mmCIF file of C-alpha atoms in Angstrom:
data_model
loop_
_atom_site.group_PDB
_atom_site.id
_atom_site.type_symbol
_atom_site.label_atom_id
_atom_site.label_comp_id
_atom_site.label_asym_id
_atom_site.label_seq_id
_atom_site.Cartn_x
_atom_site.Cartn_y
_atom_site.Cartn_z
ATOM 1 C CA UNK A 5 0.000 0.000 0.000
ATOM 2 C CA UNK A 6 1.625 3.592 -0.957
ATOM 3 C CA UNK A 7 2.242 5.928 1.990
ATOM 4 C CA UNK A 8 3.710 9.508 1.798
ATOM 5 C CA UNK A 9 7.022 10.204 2.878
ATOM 6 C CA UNK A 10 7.752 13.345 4.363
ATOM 7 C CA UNK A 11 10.797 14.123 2.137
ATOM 8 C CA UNK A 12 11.582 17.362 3.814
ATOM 9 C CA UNK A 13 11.703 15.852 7.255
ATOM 10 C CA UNK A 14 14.161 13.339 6.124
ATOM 11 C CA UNK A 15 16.867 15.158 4.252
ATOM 12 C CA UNK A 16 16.799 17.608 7.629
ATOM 13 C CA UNK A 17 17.058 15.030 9.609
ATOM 14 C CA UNK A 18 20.288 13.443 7.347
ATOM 15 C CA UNK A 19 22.143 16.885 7.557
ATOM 16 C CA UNK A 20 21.922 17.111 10.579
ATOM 17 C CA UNK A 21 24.268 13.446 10.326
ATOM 18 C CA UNK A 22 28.135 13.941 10.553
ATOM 19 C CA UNK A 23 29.504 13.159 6.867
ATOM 20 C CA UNK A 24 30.714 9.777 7.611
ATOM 21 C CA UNK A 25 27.351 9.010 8.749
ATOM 22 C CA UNK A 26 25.335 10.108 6.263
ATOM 23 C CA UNK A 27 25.250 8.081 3.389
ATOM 24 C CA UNK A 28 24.073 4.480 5.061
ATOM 25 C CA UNK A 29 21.400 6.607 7.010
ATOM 26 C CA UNK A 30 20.172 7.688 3.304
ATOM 27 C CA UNK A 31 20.248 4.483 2.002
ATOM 28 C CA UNK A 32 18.339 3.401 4.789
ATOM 29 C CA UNK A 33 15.551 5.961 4.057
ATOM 30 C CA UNK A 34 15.405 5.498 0.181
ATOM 31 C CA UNK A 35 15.036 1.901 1.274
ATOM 32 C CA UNK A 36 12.318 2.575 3.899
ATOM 33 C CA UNK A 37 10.744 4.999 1.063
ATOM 34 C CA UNK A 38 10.459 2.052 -1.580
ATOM 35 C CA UNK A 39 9.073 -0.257 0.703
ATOM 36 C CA UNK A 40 6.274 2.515 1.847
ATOM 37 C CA UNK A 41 5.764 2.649 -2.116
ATOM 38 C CA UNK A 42 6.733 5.877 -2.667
ATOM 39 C CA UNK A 43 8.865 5.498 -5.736
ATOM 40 C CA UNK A 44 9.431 9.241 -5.919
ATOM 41 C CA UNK A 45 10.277 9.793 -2.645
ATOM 42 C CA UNK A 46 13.145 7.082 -2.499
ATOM 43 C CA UNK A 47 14.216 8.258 -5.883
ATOM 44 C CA UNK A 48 14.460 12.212 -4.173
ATOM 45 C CA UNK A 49 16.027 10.711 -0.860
ATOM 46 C CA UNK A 50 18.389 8.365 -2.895
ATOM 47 C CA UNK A 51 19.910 11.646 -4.512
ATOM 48 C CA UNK A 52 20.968 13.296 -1.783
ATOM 49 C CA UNK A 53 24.502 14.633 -1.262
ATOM 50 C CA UNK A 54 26.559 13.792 1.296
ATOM 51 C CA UNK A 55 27.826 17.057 2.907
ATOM 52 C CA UNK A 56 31.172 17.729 2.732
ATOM 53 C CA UNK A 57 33.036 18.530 6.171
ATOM 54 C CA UNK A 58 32.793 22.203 5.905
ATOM 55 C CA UNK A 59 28.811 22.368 4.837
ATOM 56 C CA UNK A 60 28.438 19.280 7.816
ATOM 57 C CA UNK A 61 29.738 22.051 10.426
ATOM 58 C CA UNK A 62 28.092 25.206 8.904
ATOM 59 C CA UNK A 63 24.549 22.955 9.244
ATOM 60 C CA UNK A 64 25.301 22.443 12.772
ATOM 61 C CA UNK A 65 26.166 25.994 12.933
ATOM 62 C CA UNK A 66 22.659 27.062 12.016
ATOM 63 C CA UNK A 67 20.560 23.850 13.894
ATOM 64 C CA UNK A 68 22.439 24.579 16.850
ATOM 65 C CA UNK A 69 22.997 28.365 17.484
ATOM 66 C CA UNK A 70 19.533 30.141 15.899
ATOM 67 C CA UNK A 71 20.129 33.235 17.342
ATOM 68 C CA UNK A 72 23.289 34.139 16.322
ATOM 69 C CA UNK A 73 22.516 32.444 12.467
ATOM 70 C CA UNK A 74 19.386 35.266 12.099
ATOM 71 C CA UNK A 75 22.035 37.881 13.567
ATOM 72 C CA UNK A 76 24.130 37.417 11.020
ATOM 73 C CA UNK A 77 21.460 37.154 8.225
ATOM 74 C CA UNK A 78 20.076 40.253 9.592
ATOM 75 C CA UNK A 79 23.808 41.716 9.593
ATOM 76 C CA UNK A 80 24.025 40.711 5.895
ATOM 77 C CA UNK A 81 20.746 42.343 5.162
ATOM 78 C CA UNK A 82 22.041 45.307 6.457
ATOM 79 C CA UNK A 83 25.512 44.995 4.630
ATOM 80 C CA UNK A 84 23.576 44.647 1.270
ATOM 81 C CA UNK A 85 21.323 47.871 2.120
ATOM 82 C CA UNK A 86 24.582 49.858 2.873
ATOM 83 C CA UNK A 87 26.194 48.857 -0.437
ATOM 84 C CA UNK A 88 23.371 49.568 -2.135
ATOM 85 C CA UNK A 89 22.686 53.059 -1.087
ATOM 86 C CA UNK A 90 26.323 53.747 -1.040
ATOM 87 C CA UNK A 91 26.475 54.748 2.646
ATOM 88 C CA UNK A 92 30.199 54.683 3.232
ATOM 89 C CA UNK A 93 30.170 55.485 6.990
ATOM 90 C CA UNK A 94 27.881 52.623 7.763
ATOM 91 C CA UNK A 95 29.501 50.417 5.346
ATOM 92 C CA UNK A 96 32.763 50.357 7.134
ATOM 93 C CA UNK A 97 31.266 49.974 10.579
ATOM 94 C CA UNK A 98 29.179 47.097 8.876
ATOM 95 C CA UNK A 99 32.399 45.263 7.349
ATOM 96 C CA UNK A 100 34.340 45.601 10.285
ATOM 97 C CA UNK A 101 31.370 44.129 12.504
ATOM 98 C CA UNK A 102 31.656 41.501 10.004
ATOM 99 C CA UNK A 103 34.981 40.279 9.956
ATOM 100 C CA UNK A 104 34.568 39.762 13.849
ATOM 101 C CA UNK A 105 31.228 38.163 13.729
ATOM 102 C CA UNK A 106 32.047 36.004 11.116
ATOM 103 C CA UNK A 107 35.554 34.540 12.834
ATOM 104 C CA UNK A 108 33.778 34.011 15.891
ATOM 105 C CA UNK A 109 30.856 32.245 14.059
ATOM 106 C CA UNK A 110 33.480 30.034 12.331
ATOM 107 C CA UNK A 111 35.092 28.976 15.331
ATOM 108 C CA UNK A 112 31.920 28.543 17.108
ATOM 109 C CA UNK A 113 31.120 25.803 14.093
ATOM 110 C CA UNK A 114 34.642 24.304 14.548
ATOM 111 C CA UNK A 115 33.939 23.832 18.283
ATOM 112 C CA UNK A 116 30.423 21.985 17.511
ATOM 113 C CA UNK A 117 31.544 19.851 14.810
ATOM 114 C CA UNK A 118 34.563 18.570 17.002
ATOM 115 C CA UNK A 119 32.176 17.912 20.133
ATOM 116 C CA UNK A 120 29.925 15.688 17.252
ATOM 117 C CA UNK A 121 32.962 13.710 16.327
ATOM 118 C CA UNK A 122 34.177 15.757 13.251
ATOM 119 C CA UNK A 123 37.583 17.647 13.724
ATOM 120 C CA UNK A 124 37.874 20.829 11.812
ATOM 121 C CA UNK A 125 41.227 22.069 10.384
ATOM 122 C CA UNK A 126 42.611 25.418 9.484
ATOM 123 C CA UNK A 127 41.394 24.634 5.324
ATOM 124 C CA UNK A 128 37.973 23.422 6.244
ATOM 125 C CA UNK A 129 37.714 26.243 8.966
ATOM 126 C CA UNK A 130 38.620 28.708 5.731
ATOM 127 C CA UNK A 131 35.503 26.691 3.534
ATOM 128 C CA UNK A 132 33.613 27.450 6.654
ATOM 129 C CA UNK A 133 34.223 31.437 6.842
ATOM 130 C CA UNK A 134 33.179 31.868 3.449
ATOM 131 C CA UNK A 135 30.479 30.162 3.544
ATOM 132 C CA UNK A 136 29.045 32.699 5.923
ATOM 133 C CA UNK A 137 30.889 35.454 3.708
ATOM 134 C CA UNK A 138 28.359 34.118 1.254
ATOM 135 C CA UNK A 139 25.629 33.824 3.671
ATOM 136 C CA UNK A 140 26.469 37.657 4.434
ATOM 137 C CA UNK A 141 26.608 39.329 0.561
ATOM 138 C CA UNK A 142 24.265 37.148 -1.518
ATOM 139 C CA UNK A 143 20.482 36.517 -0.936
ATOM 140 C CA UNK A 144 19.829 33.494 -2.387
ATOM 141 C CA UNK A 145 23.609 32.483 -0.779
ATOM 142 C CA UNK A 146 21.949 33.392 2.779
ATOM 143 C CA UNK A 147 18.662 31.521 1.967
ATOM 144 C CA UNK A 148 20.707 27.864 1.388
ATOM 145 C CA UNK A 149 22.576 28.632 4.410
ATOM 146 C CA UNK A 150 20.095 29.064 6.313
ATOM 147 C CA UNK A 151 18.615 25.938 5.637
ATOM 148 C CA UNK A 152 20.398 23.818 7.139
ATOM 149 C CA UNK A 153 21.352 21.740 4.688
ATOM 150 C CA UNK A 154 24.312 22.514 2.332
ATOM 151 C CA UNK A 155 25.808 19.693 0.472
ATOM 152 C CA UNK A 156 28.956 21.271 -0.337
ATOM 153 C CA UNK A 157 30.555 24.772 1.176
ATOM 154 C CA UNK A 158 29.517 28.548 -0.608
ATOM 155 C CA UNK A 159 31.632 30.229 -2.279
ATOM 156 C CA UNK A 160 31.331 34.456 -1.756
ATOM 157 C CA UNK A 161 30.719 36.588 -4.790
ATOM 158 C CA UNK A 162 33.186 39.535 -6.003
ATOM 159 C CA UNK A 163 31.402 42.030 -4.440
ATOM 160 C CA UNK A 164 27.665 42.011 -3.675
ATOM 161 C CA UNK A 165 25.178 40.417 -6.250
ATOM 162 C CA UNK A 166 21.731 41.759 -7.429
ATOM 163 C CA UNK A 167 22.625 45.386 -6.370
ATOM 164 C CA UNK A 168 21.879 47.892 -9.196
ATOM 165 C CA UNK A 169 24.102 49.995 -10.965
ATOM 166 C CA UNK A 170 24.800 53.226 -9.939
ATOM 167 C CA UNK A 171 24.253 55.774 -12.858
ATOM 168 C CA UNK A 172 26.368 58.659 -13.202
ATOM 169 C CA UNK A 173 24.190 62.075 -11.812
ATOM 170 C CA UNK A 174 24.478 65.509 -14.582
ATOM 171 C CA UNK A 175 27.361 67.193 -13.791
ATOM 172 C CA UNK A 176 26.429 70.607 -12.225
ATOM 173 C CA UNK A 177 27.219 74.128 -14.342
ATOM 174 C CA UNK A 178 30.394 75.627 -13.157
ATOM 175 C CA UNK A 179 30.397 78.961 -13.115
ATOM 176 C CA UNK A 180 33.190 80.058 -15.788
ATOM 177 C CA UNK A 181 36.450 80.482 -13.710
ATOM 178 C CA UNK A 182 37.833 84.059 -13.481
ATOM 179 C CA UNK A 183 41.241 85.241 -15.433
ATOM 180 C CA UNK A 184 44.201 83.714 -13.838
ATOM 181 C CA UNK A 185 46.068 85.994 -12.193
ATOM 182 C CA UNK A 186 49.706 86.103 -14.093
ATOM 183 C CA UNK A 187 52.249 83.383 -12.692
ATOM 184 C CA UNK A 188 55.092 85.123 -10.599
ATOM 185 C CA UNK A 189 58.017 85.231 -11.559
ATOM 186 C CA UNK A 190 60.053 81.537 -11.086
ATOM 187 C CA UNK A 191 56.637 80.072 -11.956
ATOM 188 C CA UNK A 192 56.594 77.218 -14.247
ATOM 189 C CA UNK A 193 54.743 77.781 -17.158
ATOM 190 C CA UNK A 194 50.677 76.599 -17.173
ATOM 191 C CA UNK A 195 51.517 74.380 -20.477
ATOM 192 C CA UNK A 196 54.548 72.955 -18.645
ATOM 193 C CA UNK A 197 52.340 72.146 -15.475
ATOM 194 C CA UNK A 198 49.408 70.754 -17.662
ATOM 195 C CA UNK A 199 52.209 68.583 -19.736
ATOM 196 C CA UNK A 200 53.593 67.287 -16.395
ATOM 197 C CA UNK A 201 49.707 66.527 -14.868
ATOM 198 C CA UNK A 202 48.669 64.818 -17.987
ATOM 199 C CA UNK A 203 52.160 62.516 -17.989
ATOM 200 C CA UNK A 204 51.613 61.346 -14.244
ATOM 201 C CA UNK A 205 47.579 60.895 -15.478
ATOM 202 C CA UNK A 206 49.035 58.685 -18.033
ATOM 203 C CA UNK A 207 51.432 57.119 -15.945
ATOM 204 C CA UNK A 208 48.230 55.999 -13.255
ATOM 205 C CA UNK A 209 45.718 55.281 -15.898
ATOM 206 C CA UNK A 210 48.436 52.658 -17.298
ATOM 207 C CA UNK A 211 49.110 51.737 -13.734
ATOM 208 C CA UNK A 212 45.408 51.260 -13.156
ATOM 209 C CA UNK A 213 44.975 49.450 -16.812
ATOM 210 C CA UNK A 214 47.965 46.762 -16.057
ATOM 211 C CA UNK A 215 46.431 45.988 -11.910
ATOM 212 C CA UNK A 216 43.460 45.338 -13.464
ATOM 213 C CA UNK A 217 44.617 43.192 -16.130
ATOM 214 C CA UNK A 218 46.471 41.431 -13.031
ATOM 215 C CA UNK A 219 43.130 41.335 -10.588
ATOM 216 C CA UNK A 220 41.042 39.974 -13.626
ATOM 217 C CA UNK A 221 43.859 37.472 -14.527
ATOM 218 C CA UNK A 222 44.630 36.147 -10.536
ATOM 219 C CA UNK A 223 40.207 36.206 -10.211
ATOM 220 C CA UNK A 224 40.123 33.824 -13.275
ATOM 221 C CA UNK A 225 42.659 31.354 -11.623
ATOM 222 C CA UNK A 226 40.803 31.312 -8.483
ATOM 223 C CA UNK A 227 37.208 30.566 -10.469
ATOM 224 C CA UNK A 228 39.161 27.771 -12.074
ATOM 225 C CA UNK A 229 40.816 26.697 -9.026
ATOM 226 C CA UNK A 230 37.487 26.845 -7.353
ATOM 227 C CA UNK A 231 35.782 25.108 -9.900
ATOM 228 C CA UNK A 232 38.942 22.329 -9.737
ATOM 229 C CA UNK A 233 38.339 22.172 -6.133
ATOM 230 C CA UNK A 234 34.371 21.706 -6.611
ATOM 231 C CA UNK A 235 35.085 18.671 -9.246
ATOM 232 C CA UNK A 236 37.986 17.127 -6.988
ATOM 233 C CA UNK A 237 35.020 17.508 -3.760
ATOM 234 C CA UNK A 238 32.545 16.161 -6.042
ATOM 235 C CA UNK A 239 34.066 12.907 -7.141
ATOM 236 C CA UNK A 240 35.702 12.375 -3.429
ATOM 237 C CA UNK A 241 32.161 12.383 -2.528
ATOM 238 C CA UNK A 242 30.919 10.547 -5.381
ATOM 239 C CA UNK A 243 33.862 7.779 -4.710
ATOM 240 C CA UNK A 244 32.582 7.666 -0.917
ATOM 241 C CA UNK A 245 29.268 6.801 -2.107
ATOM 242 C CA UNK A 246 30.735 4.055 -4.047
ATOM 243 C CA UNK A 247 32.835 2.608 -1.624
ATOM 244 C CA UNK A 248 29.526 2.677 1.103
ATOM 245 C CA UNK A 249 27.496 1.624 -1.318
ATOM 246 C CA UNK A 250 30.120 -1.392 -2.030
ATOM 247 C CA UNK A 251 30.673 -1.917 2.103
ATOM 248 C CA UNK A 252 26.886 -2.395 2.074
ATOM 249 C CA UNK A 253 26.744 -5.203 -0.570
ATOM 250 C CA UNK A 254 29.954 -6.662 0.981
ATOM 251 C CA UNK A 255 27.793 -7.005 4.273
ATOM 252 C CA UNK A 256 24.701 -8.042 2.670
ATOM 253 C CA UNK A 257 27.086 -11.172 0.977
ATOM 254 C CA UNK A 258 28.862 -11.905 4.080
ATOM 255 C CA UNK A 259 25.230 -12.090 5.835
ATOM 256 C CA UNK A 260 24.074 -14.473 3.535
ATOM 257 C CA UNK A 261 27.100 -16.218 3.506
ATOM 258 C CA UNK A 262 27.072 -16.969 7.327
ATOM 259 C CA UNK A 263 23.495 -17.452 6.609
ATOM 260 C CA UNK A 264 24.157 -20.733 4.264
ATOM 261 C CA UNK A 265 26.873 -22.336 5.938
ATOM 262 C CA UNK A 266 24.965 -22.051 8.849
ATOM 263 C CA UNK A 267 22.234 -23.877 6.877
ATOM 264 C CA UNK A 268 24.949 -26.329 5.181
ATOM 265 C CA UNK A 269 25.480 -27.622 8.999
ATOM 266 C CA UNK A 270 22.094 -27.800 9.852
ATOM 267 C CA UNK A 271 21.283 -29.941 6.396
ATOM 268 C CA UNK A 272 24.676 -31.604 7.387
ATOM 269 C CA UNK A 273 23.537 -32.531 10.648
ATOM 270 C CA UNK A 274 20.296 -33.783 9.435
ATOM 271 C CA UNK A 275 21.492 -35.975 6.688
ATOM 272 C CA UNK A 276 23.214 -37.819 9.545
ATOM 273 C CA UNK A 277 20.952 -38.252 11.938
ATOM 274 C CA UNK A 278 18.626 -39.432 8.879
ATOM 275 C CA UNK A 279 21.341 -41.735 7.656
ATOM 276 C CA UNK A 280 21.236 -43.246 11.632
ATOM 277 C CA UNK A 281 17.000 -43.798 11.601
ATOM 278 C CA UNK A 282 17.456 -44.966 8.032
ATOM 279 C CA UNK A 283 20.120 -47.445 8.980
ATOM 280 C CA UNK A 284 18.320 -48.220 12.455
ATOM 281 C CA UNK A 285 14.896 -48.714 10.222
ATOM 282 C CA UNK A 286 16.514 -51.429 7.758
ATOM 283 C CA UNK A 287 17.861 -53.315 10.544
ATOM 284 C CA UNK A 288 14.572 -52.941 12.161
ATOM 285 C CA UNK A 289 13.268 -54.213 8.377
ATOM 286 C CA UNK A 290 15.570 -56.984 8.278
ATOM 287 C CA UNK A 291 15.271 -58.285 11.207
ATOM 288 C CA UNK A 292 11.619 -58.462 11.142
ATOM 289 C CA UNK A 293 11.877 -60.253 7.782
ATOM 290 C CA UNK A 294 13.824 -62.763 9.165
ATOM 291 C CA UNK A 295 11.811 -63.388 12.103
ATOM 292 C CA UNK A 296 8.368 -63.734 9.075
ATOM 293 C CA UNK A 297 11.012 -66.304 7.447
ATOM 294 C CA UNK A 298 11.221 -68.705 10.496
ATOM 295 C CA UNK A 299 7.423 -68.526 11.274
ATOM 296 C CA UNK A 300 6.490 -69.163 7.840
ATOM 297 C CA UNK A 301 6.215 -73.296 6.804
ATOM 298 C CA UNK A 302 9.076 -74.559 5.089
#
């Protein structure tokens, strides 16, 4: 008989499972799923990611300390509003806050995943701080966190996302300026100053040109490295699977293994004590024939 299965219930419940934990606790509830007869369900449950380390701690994070995860979503929400309305005294007071809260939060996550079973080092502690520098400049970023059940660490945007562009205002009249005033004597000349101003304007527009080339160049290799990184976590996790799924079977044939030899003794042990009443029942036979020989007339 089909039953619903609460599919949101379960996948909280399995991230809130340390990593090494989590995959025979899903196959468990795919199973359970299919046997309740909802095929969709165990299909849903059955593709489920197991978190890595640094998503397994920010989860706890959030299950286990709600009031500082909606201070810091409120804190990002604030952040964003900032940016967006280009308030640059409340913007630095905002990052600084940040840098703080978000260290503390880290650690904080660090400290629960260790007291779960799960020790944190200094590169998954790093996965773990920006994920909440996600959490803190991108919406949607915040929402996942939030949830309680990342598969996989966030990764912060360049800047903030979804804030609009800010369009250049008119430029104000300027009065005309009034006549110069002729230089004084030793002064350099206005078309040597204006030569010299527009040769150090050069000199920092080509300056600006090449660290740009260089920030656009070093941002590339970390999207690729972070992308690398995201493929390498991927099929770690993917290979972890396998190999659970594999220890699993492995059981499942050593069960039934210990399951027939115990039945090849117990057959064993019957065909003997079979052989014994089917040996005991022709000398019963035989004996009883021989006994019908000597009463019968010769």
């Amino acid at each position: 008989m089909d039953a619903d299965v609460d599919v949101e219930e379960v996948s909280a419940q399995l991230y809130g499972l340390p990593p090494d934990r989590f995959t025979e606790a899903r196959d468990e509830q795919a199973a359970r799923a299919r046997k309740a007869g909802d095929q969709q369900a165990a299909k849903t449950i059955a593709g489920l990611r197991r978190p890595t380390l640094a998503a397994f701690a920010s989860n706890l994070l959030v299950r286990e300390r709600p009031r500082e995860t909606a201070a810091l979503l409120e804190l990002g929400r604030a952040l964003r509003e900032a940016h967006q309305a280009l308030h640059g005294p409340q913007l630095r007071e905002l990052s600084h806050r940040q840098h703080g809260v978000v260290s503390e939060l880290a650690r904080t996550a660090r400290q629960l995943a260790g007291e779960a079973g799960s020790a944190v080092s200094d590169t998954v502690l790093r996965e773990v701080e920006q994920t909440l520098h996600a959490a803190l400049a991108d919406p949607d970023a915040a929402e996942q966190w939030a949830s309680g059940r990342l598969s996989r660490a966030l990764e912060p945007p360049v800047g903030f996302t979804g804030l609009p562009p800010v369009e250049p205002g008119p430029r104000p009249e300027r009065a005309p300026a009034p006549d110069a005033p002729p230089p004084p004597s030793g002064t350099p000349a206005p078309a040597r100053v204006d030569a010299r101003r527009l040769a150090r304007l050069e000199r920092a527009r080509q300056a600006a040109r090449e660290t740009g080339d260089e920030a656009e160049a070093r941002e590339g290799e970390l999207r690729a490295a972070v992308e690398e990184q995201e493929r390498c976590e991927e099929a770690a996790a993917e290979a972890e699977e396998h190999l659970a799924e594999a220890e699993r079977r492995l059981r499942e044939v050593r069960e039934a293994q210990r399951s027939a030899r115990e039945a090849v003794v117990r057959s064993a042990a019957r065909v003997r004590d079979l052989e014994r009443a089917a040996k005991q029942a022709r000398r019963a036979a035989d004996a009883a024939a021989a006994r019908l020989g000597e009463l019968s007339p010769g």
